[in-house]
Structures are given as structure tokens and as C-alpha cells.
Coordinates of C-alpha atoms in Angstrom, one line a residue:
M1 CA 0.1 -0.3 0.1
E2 CA 1.3 3.3 -0.9
R3 CA 2.1 6.1 1.6
H4 CA -0.1 8.9 1.7
T5 CA -0.1 11.8 4.4
R6 CA -1.0 15.6 4.3
F7 CA -1.1 18.5 6.1
A8 CA -4.3 19.9 6.7
P9 CA -3.1 24.1 8.0
S10 CA -6.2 26.4 8.9
P11 CA -6.0 29.8 6.2
T12 CA -7.5 31.4 10.1
G13 CA -3.7 33.0 11.4
R14 CA -0.2 32.3 10.5
L15 CA 2.2 29.2 10.6
H16 CA 3.9 28.5 13.8
L17 CA 6.7 26.2 14.7
G18 CA 4.4 23.5 15.4
H19 CA 3.5 23.8 12.8
A20 CA 6.0 23.3 11.2
F21 CA 7.1 20.5 13.4
S22 CA 4.1 19.2 12.5
A23 CA 4.4 19.7 8.7
L24 CA 7.4 18.2 9.3
Q25 CA 6.7 14.5 10.4
A26 CA 3.7 13.9 8.1
H27 CA 6.1 15.3 5.1
D28 CA 9.0 13.4 5.9
F29 CA 7.3 9.7 6.5
A30 CA 5.6 9.7 3.1
R31 CA 9.3 10.3 1.6
A32 CA 11.2 8.2 4.3
N33 CA 8.7 5.5 2.7
G34 CA 8.1 6.0 -1.0
G35 CA 5.2 7.7 -0.8
R36 CA 3.1 11.1 -2.1
F37 CA 2.8 14.3 0.5
T38 CA -0.4 16.6 0.0
L39 CA -1.1 20.1 1.1
R40 CA -4.9 21.1 2.0
I41 CA -5.9 24.0 3.0
E42 CA -8.9 23.8 5.5
D43 CA -10.4 26.8 4.7
I44 CA -14.2 25.7 5.8
D45 CA -14.5 29.2 7.9
G46 CA -15.5 31.5 5.4
T47 CA -15.9 34.0 8.2
R48 CA -11.7 33.8 9.5
S49 CA -10.0 32.4 6.4
R50 CA -7.6 35.3 4.5
P51 CA -6.0 34.8 1.5
E52 CA -3.6 36.7 2.6
H53 CA -2.9 33.4 5.1
V54 CA -2.6 30.9 2.1
A55 CA -0.3 32.6 0.8
A56 CA 1.6 33.0 3.4
I57 CA 1.3 29.3 4.4
L58 CA 2.5 28.5 1.0
A59 CA 5.0 31.0 1.6
D60 CA 6.2 29.0 4.8
L61 CA 6.3 26.0 3.3
D62 CA 8.4 26.4 0.7
W63 CA 10.9 28.1 2.5
L64 CA 11.1 25.3 4.8
G65 CA 11.8 22.7 2.2
L66 CA 9.0 21.1 2.2
I67 CA 7.1 19.9 -1.3
W68 CA 3.9 18.3 -1.8
D69 CA 3.1 16.1 -5.0
E70 CA 0.2 17.9 -6.2
P71 CA -2.1 21.6 -6.4
P72 CA -3.0 22.1 -2.8
T73 CA -6.5 21.3 -2.4
F74 CA -8.9 23.8 -1.0
Q75 CA -12.4 22.8 1.4
S76 CA -14.0 25.8 0.4
R77 CA -14.0 23.7 -3.1
R78 CA -15.6 20.4 -1.6
L79 CA -18.5 21.6 -0.1
H80 CA -20.4 18.9 -1.9
L81 CA -19.3 16.2 -0.7
Y82 CA -19.4 17.6 2.6
Q83 CA -23.2 17.8 2.2
E84 CA -23.8 14.6 0.3
A85 CA -21.9 12.9 3.1
L86 CA -24.7 14.5 5.6
D87 CA -27.8 13.7 3.1
R88 CA -26.8 10.5 3.2
L89 CA -26.4 10.4 7.6
R90 CA -29.9 12.4 7.8
A91 CA -31.1 9.4 5.1
M92 CA -30.5 7.2 8.5
G93 CA -31.7 9.1 10.7
L94 CA -28.8 9.8 12.7
L95 CA -28.6 14.1 12.4
Y96 CA -31.0 16.3 14.6
P97 CA -31.7 20.3 13.9
C98 CA -29.5 22.0 17.1
F99 CA -31.2 26.0 17.6
C100 CA -29.2 26.4 21.0
T101 CA -26.5 28.5 20.9
R102 CA -23.0 28.0 23.3
A103 CA -23.9 29.7 26.0
D104 CA -27.3 27.8 26.1
I105 CA -25.5 24.3 26.7
A106 CA -22.6 26.5 29.3
A107 CA -26.2 27.6 31.2
S108 CA -27.3 23.9 31.1
L109 CA -26.5 22.0 34.9
S110 CA -27.0 19.0 33.3
A111 CA -23.8 19.2 31.0
P112 CA -21.3 16.7 32.2
H113 CA -17.8 17.2 29.8
G114 CA -16.3 15.5 28.0
P115 CA -12.8 15.8 25.6
D116 CA -13.8 19.3 24.0
G117 CA -15.4 21.6 27.3
P118 CA -19.1 20.5 28.4
L119 CA -21.0 17.6 26.3
Y120 CA -24.4 18.4 24.7
P121 CA -27.2 17.5 27.1
G122 CA -29.6 17.1 24.3
T123 CA -31.9 20.3 24.4
C124 CA -32.6 20.1 20.8
R125 CA -33.1 15.5 20.4
G126 CA -36.6 14.6 19.7
L127 CA -38.5 17.6 18.7
V128 CA -41.0 17.7 17.0
D129 CA -41.8 19.6 14.3
P130 CA -38.9 21.7 14.6
D131 CA -38.8 25.2 12.3
L132 CA -35.9 24.9 11.0
T133 CA -36.3 28.6 9.2
R134 CA -34.7 29.8 11.8
P135 CA -30.4 29.5 12.7
H136 CA -29.3 25.7 13.7
S137 CA -26.9 23.9 13.4
W138 CA -26.5 19.4 12.7
R139 CA -26.3 17.2 15.3
L140 CA -25.4 13.5 15.5
D141 CA -27.8 11.0 17.2
M142 CA -24.1 9.8 18.9
A143 CA -25.6 6.8 21.2
K144 CA -27.7 6.5 17.8
A145 CA -25.1 6.3 15.6
A146 CA -22.2 4.5 18.0
A147 CA -25.2 1.7 18.7
L148 CA -25.5 1.5 15.0
A149 CA -21.6 0.8 14.0
G150 CA -21.2 -1.3 16.7
P151 CA -18.0 -1.7 18.7
L152 CA -14.5 0.0 16.4
T153 CA -11.5 0.2 16.8
W154 CA -8.6 2.2 15.7
H155 CA -4.3 1.7 15.3
D156 CA -2.6 4.7 16.5
A157 CA 1.5 3.9 15.4
R158 CA 2.2 4.7 20.0
A159 CA -0.7 3.9 21.5
G160 CA -1.4 0.4 19.2
T161 CA -4.7 -0.5 19.0
V162 CA -7.7 1.7 20.4
N163 CA -10.9 1.1 21.4
A164 CA -13.0 4.2 19.8
A165 CA -14.8 5.8 22.9
P166 CA -17.3 8.2 20.6
L167 CA -20.0 8.2 23.2
S168 CA -17.4 10.6 26.2
H169 CA -17.6 13.3 23.2
G170 CA -21.9 13.3 23.3
D171 CA -24.1 15.0 20.4
V172 CA -20.8 16.7 17.8
I173 CA -22.1 18.7 16.1
L174 CA -21.5 17.8 12.0
A175 CA -22.9 21.3 10.2
R176 CA -22.4 24.1 11.9
K177 CA -25.0 27.2 11.7
D178 CA -22.6 29.3 10.3
A179 CA -19.8 27.0 8.5
P180 CA -21.3 24.3 6.3
A181 CA -20.1 21.6 7.3
S182 CA -17.1 21.0 11.1
Y183 CA -14.0 19.8 11.3
H184 CA -14.7 16.4 12.4
L185 CA -17.0 16.2 8.9
A186 CA -14.6 17.9 6.3
V187 CA -11.4 16.3 7.7
T188 CA -12.6 12.7 7.5
V189 CA -14.4 13.0 4.2
D190 CA -11.5 14.5 2.6
D191 CA -9.5 12.3 4.3
G192 CA -11.5 9.0 2.1
A193 CA -11.9 11.1 -0.5
Q194 CA -8.8 11.5 -0.8
G195 CA -7.1 8.1 -0.2
I196 CA -4.7 9.4 3.3
S197 CA -3.8 5.8 4.4
H198 CA -1.2 7.7 6.6
I199 CA -2.9 10.7 8.9
V200 CA -0.1 12.4 11.4
R201 CA -0.7 15.2 13.3
G202 CA -0.8 16.5 17.0
S203 CA -1.0 14.1 20.1
D204 CA -4.1 17.0 20.9
L205 CA -6.3 16.2 18.4
F206 CA -5.9 12.3 19.7
A207 CA -9.3 12.1 20.9
A208 CA -10.9 13.5 18.3
T209 CA -10.3 10.6 16.0
H210 CA -12.4 8.4 18.0
V211 CA -15.5 10.7 16.2
H212 CA -13.7 10.1 12.9
R213 CA -13.6 6.3 13.1
L214 CA -17.3 6.6 13.9
L215 CA -18.3 9.0 10.9
Q216 CA -15.7 6.2 8.7
A217 CA -18.0 3.3 10.0
L218 CA -21.3 5.3 9.2
L219 CA -19.7 6.4 5.9
G220 CA -18.2 3.6 4.6
L221 CA -14.8 5.1 4.1
P222 CA -11.7 3.1 5.2
T223 CA -9.8 3.9 8.6
P224 CA -5.8 5.3 7.6
E225 CA -3.4 4.2 10.5
Y226 CA -2.7 7.4 12.7
R227 CA 0.7 8.9 14.2
H228 CA 0.1 11.0 17.0
H229 CA 3.6 13.0 17.7
A230 CA 3.7 14.9 20.0
L231 CA 3.3 19.0 21.0
L232 CA 5.9 21.6 20.8
A233 CA 5.6 23.9 24.1
G234 CA 7.0 27.7 24.5
P235 CA 8.3 29.1 27.1
D236 CA 5.8 29.1 29.0
G237 CA 4.9 25.5 29.1
T238 CA 1.6 24.9 27.3
R239 CA 1.7 24.1 23.6
L240 CA 2.4 26.6 20.7
A241 CA -1.0 28.2 19.8
K242 CA -1.8 31.0 17.3
R243 CA -4.2 32.5 19.9
H244 CA -1.0 32.8 22.5
G245 CA 0.6 34.9 20.2
A246 CA 3.0 32.1 19.4
P247 CA 6.1 33.2 16.9
T248 CA 5.4 32.7 13.7
L249 CA 7.4 31.5 10.6
E250 CA 6.6 34.5 9.2
S251 CA 8.6 36.2 11.0
L252 CA 11.1 34.7 11.1
R253 CA 11.3 34.0 7.4
L254 CA 10.8 37.9 6.4
A255 CA 13.8 38.2 9.6
G256 CA 16.3 36.4 7.5
E257 CA 16.5 33.1 8.9
D258 CA 17.6 30.2 7.0
G259 CA 14.2 28.3 6.5
R260 CA 15.9 24.5 5.3
A261 CA 18.6 25.1 8.5
L262 CA 15.7 25.5 10.7
A263 CA 13.7 22.4 9.4
D264 CA 16.8 20.2 9.6
K265 CA 17.7 21.5 13.2
L266 CA 13.6 20.5 13.9
R267 CA 14.4 17.2 12.4
K268 CA 16.6 16.4 15.0
G269 CA 14.3 18.0 17.8
E270 CA 16.7 20.6 18.0
V271 CA 14.2 23.4 19.3
P272 CA 14.5 27.2 19.8
V273 CA 15.7 27.8 23.7
G274 CA 12.5 27.8 25.4
F275 CA 10.9 25.5 23.6
G276 CA 10.1 21.9 24.2
P277 CA 7.9 18.8 23.0
I278 CA 5.2 17.9 25.3
E279 CA 2.2 15.7 25.4
A280 CA -1.5 17.2 25.2

């Protein structure tokens, strides 16, 4: 089987060292195994995605010396695939409209916590004749979906065989009020459609794989191998993130640093003083 990996950044800000580390992991795994490396721009969030961020992503990856084997793909051009998946799940009776806001959910005393925060308490599940002219999202009836799929497993290069536990995520959103598909749905559909055989990504997304494995089963998609790698932390000990002001690759590039030399250092585990690998 040909190894096929991908790097899938969102153009909602500039890339930082953590992104570079992850891109190198995916790129180098494909190259070491004679496989393919794909760049996918996850620009489905139309309110936050910016063309200038796309241009910066391409420049940063070129600066690092990374080469992808086909033209970059854009989620904004693949909306029909997500709609087809939603229609299929809806026809299976697994989706329901949700009119709740985040504030509604946060205020619910009955909402337990899952990997991503408060679980949806099921307020809109079972509504009779809902008014679909009102703004709404579409949620997956997790209990019904998990029962239909039955026991599932997936394999991670570091954790070994993992028993899927999607119920711990509650009724996740698959189509938001302000976007045609959620991360969970779009990434699963794209990985299947593009034939991604090995998903190399940060350990912060390990828990999300439980949901993705369920969606693969429901939509009849293959299950890739997973390689969840350690994250990079900044001087404060927390993982690098755009919202925490992590130094950008663009700032390093414009300051005249050698991108390929930086990439080689990251490959060797050499990171700037104050930075280091952590687990999610």
C-alpha cells in the first residue's frame, strides 16, 4: 500500500514552529516510505479564513523546503462532498437540528464534560416539527450512531490498537450555523476521498479520532493508520497556539533566517531555547 500523508492547516492565522514540526513529520514520513504528501487548506470557516494567510502558508512551507505532490486542495471547493455526507447521515436518521447557543449549553447544569468541554445535554434531540427557518446546526445522535456502527477500533503508531469511544464526545455538531460542515465531518470526508493512508498530526487531536472512526464506519470510508506526535511547547510550558502569540514562521522568514536549516534542526529535535516537546 502506498503511503499517503497530508498537512492540513487552516488559513485563519500565520503558521508557527508547532505547525512546522507537524508538517515535517507528515512530509518526511511520506518521503521515507516512497509515498505522497498532500497539502490541504482547511478554509471552510468563511468568516475567519483569509487569502493572505493562504499565501503565507505556501511561502512558509516552501521556505522550509517542503514539496507537495499535487496542487493544494481547498475545502471551500469541496462543499458538495460534505453535503452528500450530511444527506446520507440524515437519511439514516442520525442527525437532528439544534437551535441552542453556546451560552445555552454552558448554562445547562445537566451538561457533563467531555474531551472538548461541556457535552451537549440533548435539549433539541427529539423535537417534533422543528422550525428549520431559524438558524440551526446539525448534530449527530451519538448514541444511535454508535449503536448502529457497533464496536470499533483504530491503530495509532504510539498507542497501538485503540477501542473507539465516541460516546465520550456527546452529540457532536457536523454542520454549524455559520459553516456548511464541522471539522469532524470535513476532515473525515476529505481523508477518505483523497486516499490518505497515514494521518500524521499532533497528539492534541488524538481524542477527536474516536469521532472520526465512527464517521468512517457510518459513511463506508476506509480507516487510515494514525501517528499522533508530541506537540511543541513555548517558554510558558503550554502548547504553541496562534491565540497565545506563538512566534510565526513568517516573522522568522522575513528576519532572514534559513528555513531549510530550521527544518533540519526540528528534524533532529533541536528547537529554540525555551521551546520543547510536550504531550497533549
